PDB file of C-alpha atoms in Angstrom:
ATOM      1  CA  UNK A1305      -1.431  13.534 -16.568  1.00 70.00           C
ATOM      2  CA  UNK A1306       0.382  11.632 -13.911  1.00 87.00           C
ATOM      3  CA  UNK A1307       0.440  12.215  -9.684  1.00 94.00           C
ATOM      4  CA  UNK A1308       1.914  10.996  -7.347  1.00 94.00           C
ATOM      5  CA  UNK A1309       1.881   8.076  -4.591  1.00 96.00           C
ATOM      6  CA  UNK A1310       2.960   7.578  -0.999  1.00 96.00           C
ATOM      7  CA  UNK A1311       1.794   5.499   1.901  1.00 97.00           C
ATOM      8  CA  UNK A1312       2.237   5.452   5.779  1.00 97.00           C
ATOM      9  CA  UNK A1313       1.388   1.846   7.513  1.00 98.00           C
ATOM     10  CA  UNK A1314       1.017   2.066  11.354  1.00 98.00           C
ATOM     11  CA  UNK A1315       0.964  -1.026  13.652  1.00 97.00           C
ATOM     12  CA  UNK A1316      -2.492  -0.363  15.070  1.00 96.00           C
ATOM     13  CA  UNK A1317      -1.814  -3.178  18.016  1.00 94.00           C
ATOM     14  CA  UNK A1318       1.521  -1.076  19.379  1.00 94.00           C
ATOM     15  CA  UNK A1319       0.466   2.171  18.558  1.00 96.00           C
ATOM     16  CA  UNK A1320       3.462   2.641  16.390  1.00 97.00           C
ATOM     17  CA  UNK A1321       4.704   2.489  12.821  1.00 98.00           C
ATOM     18  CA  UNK A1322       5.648  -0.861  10.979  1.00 98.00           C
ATOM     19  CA  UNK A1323       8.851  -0.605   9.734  1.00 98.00           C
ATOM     20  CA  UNK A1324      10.523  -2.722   6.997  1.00 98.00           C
ATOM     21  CA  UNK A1325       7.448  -3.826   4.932  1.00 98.00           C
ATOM     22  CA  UNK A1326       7.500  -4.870   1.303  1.00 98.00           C
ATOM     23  CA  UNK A1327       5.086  -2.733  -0.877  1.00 98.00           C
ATOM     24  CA  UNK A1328       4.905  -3.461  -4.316  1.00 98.00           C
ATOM     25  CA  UNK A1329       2.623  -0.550  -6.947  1.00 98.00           C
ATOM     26  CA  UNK A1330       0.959  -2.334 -10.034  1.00 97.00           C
ATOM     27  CA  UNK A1331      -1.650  -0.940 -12.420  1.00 97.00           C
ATOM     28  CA  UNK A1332      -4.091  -2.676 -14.290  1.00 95.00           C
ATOM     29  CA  UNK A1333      -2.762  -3.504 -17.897  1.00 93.00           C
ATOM     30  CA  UNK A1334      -4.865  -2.583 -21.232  1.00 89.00           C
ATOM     31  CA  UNK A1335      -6.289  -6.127 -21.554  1.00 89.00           C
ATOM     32  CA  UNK A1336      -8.192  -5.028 -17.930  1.00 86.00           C
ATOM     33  CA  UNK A1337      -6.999  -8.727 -17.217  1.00 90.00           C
ATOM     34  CA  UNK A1338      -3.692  -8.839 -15.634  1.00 95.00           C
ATOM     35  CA  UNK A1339      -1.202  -6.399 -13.450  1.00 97.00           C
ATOM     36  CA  UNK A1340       1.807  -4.409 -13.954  1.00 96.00           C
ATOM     37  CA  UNK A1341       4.521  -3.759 -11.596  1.00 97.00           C
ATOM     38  CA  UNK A1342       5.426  -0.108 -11.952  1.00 97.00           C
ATOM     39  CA  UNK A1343       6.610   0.712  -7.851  1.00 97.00           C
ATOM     40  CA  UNK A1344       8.269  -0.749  -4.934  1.00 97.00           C
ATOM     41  CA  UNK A1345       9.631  -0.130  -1.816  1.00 97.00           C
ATOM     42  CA  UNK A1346      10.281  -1.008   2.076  1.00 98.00           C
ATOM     43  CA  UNK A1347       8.293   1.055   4.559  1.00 98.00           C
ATOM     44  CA  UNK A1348      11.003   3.330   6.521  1.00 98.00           C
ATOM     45  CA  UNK A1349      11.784   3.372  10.688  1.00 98.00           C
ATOM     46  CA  UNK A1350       8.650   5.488  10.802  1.00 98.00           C
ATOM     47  CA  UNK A1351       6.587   3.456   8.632  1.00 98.00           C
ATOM     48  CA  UNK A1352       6.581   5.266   5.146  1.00 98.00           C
ATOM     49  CA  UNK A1353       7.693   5.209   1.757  1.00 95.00           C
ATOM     50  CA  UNK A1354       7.378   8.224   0.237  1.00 86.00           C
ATOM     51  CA  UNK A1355       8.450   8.128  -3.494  1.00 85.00           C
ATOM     52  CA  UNK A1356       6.565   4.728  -4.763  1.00 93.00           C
ATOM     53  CA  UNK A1357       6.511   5.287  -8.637  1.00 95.00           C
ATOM     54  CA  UNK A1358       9.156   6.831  -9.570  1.00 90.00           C
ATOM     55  CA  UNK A1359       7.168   7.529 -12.871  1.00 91.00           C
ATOM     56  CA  UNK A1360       4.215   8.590 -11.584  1.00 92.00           C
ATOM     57  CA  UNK A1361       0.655   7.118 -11.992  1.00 94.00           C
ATOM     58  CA  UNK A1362      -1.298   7.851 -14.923  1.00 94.00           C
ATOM     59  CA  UNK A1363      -5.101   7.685 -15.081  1.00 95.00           C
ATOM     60  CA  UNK A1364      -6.404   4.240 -14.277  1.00 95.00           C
ATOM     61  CA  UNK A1365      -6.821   1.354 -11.811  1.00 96.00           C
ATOM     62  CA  UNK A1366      -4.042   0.988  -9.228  1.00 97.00           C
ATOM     63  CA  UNK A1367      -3.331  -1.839  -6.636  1.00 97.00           C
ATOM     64  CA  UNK A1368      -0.545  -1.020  -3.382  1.00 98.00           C
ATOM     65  CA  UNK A1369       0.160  -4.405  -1.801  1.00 98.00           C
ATOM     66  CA  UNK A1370       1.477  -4.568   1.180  1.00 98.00           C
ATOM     67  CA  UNK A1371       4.070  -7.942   2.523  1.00 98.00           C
ATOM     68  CA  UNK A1372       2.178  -7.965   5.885  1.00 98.00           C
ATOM     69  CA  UNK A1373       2.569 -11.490   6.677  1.00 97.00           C
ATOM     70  CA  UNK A1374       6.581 -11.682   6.350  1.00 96.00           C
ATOM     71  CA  UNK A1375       6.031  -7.953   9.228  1.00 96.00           C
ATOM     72  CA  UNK A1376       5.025 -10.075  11.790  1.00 97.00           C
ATOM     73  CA  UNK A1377       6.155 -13.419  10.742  1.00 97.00           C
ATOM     74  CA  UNK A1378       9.326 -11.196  12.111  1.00 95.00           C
ATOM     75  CA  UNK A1379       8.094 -10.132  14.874  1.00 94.00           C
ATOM     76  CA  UNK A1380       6.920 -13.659  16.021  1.00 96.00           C
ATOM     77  CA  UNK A1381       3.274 -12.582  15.551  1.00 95.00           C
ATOM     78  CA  UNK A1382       0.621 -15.023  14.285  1.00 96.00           C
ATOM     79  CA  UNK A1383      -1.554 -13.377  11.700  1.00 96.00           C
ATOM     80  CA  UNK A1384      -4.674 -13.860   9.233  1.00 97.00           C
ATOM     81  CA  UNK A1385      -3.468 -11.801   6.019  1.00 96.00           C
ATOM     82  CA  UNK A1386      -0.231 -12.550   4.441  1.00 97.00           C
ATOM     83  CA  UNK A1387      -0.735  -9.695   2.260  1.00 97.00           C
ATOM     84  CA  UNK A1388      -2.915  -6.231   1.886  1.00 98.00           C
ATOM     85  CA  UNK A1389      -4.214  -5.091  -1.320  1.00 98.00           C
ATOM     86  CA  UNK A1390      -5.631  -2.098  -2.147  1.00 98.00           C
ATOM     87  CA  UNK A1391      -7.161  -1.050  -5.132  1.00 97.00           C
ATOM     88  CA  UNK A1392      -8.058   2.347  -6.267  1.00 97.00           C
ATOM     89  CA  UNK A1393      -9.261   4.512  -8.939  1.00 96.00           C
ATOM     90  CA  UNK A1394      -6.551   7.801 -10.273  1.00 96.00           C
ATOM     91  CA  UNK A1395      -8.833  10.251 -11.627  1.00 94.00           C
ATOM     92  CA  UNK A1396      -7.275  13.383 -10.930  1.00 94.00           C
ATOM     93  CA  UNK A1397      -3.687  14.699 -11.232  1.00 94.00           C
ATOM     94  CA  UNK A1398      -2.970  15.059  -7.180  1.00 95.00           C
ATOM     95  CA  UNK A1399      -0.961  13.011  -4.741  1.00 94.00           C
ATOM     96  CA  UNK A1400      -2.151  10.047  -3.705  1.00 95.00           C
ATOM     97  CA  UNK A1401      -1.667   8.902   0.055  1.00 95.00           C
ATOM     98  CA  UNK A1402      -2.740   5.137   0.753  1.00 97.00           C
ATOM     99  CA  UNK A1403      -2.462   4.828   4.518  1.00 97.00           C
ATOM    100  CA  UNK A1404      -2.846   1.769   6.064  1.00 98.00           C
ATOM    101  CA  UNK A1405      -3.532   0.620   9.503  1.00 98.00           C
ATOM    102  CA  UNK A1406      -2.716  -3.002  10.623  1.00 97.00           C
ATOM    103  CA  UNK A1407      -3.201  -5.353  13.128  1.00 97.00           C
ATOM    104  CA  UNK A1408      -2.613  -9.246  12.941  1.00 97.00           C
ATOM    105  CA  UNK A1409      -6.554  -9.940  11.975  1.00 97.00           C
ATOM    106  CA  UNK A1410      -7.948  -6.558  10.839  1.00 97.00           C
ATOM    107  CA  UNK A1411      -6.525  -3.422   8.868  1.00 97.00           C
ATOM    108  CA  UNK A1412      -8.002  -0.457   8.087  1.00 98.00           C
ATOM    109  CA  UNK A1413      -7.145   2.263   4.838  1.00 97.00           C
ATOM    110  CA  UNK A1414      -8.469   5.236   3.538  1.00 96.00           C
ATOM    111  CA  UNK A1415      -7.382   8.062   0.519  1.00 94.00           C
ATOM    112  CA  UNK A1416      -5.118  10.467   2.358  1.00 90.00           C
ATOM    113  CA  UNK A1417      -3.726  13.899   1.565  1.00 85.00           C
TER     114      UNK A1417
END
């Protein structure tokens, strides 16, 4: 069994989507101790990235991080989080969408369709 991933990050503060953010994809390794790289990608002009592991995600624990800090760093925004992580739990074969919602000192996610 494996599904799929996407994710959609929207500057809550401008109303807008956050282009040109790092996200990385790792899933929890056997040991249940460490993390595995298996995704990565830039968030697009309107915010997404649409084909995150390229070899889908298996059954498991999952973790998107997101490069928040370095997103407004750029945009000359002071921030609290350098970095969003998400984890979540694959149980089904379906696509997975990991939206996130950001603002300099709060964010918001929830399991998409």
């Amino acid at each position: 069994m494996t599904s799929s991933l996407s994710t959609h990050v929207l500057d809550a503060v401008r109303g807008a989507p956050a282009p040109g953010i790092a996200v990385e994809v790792h899933t929890r390794t056997a040991s249940g101790n460490d993390w595995e790289t298996i995704g990565s990608g830039v968030t697009d002009d309107d915010g997404r990235v649409t084909a995150l592991v390229p070899n889908g995600l298996a059954p498991g624990e999952h973790r998107i991080v997101f490069a928040t800090g370095a997103f407004f760093e750029r945009a000359g925004v002071r921030a609290f989080y350098p970095e969003v992580a998400i984890t979540f739990v694959v149980d089904e074969e379906r696509h997975y969408h990991v939206p996130l919602l950001l603002s300099p000192f709060a964010f918001s996610t929830y399991r998409g369709s």
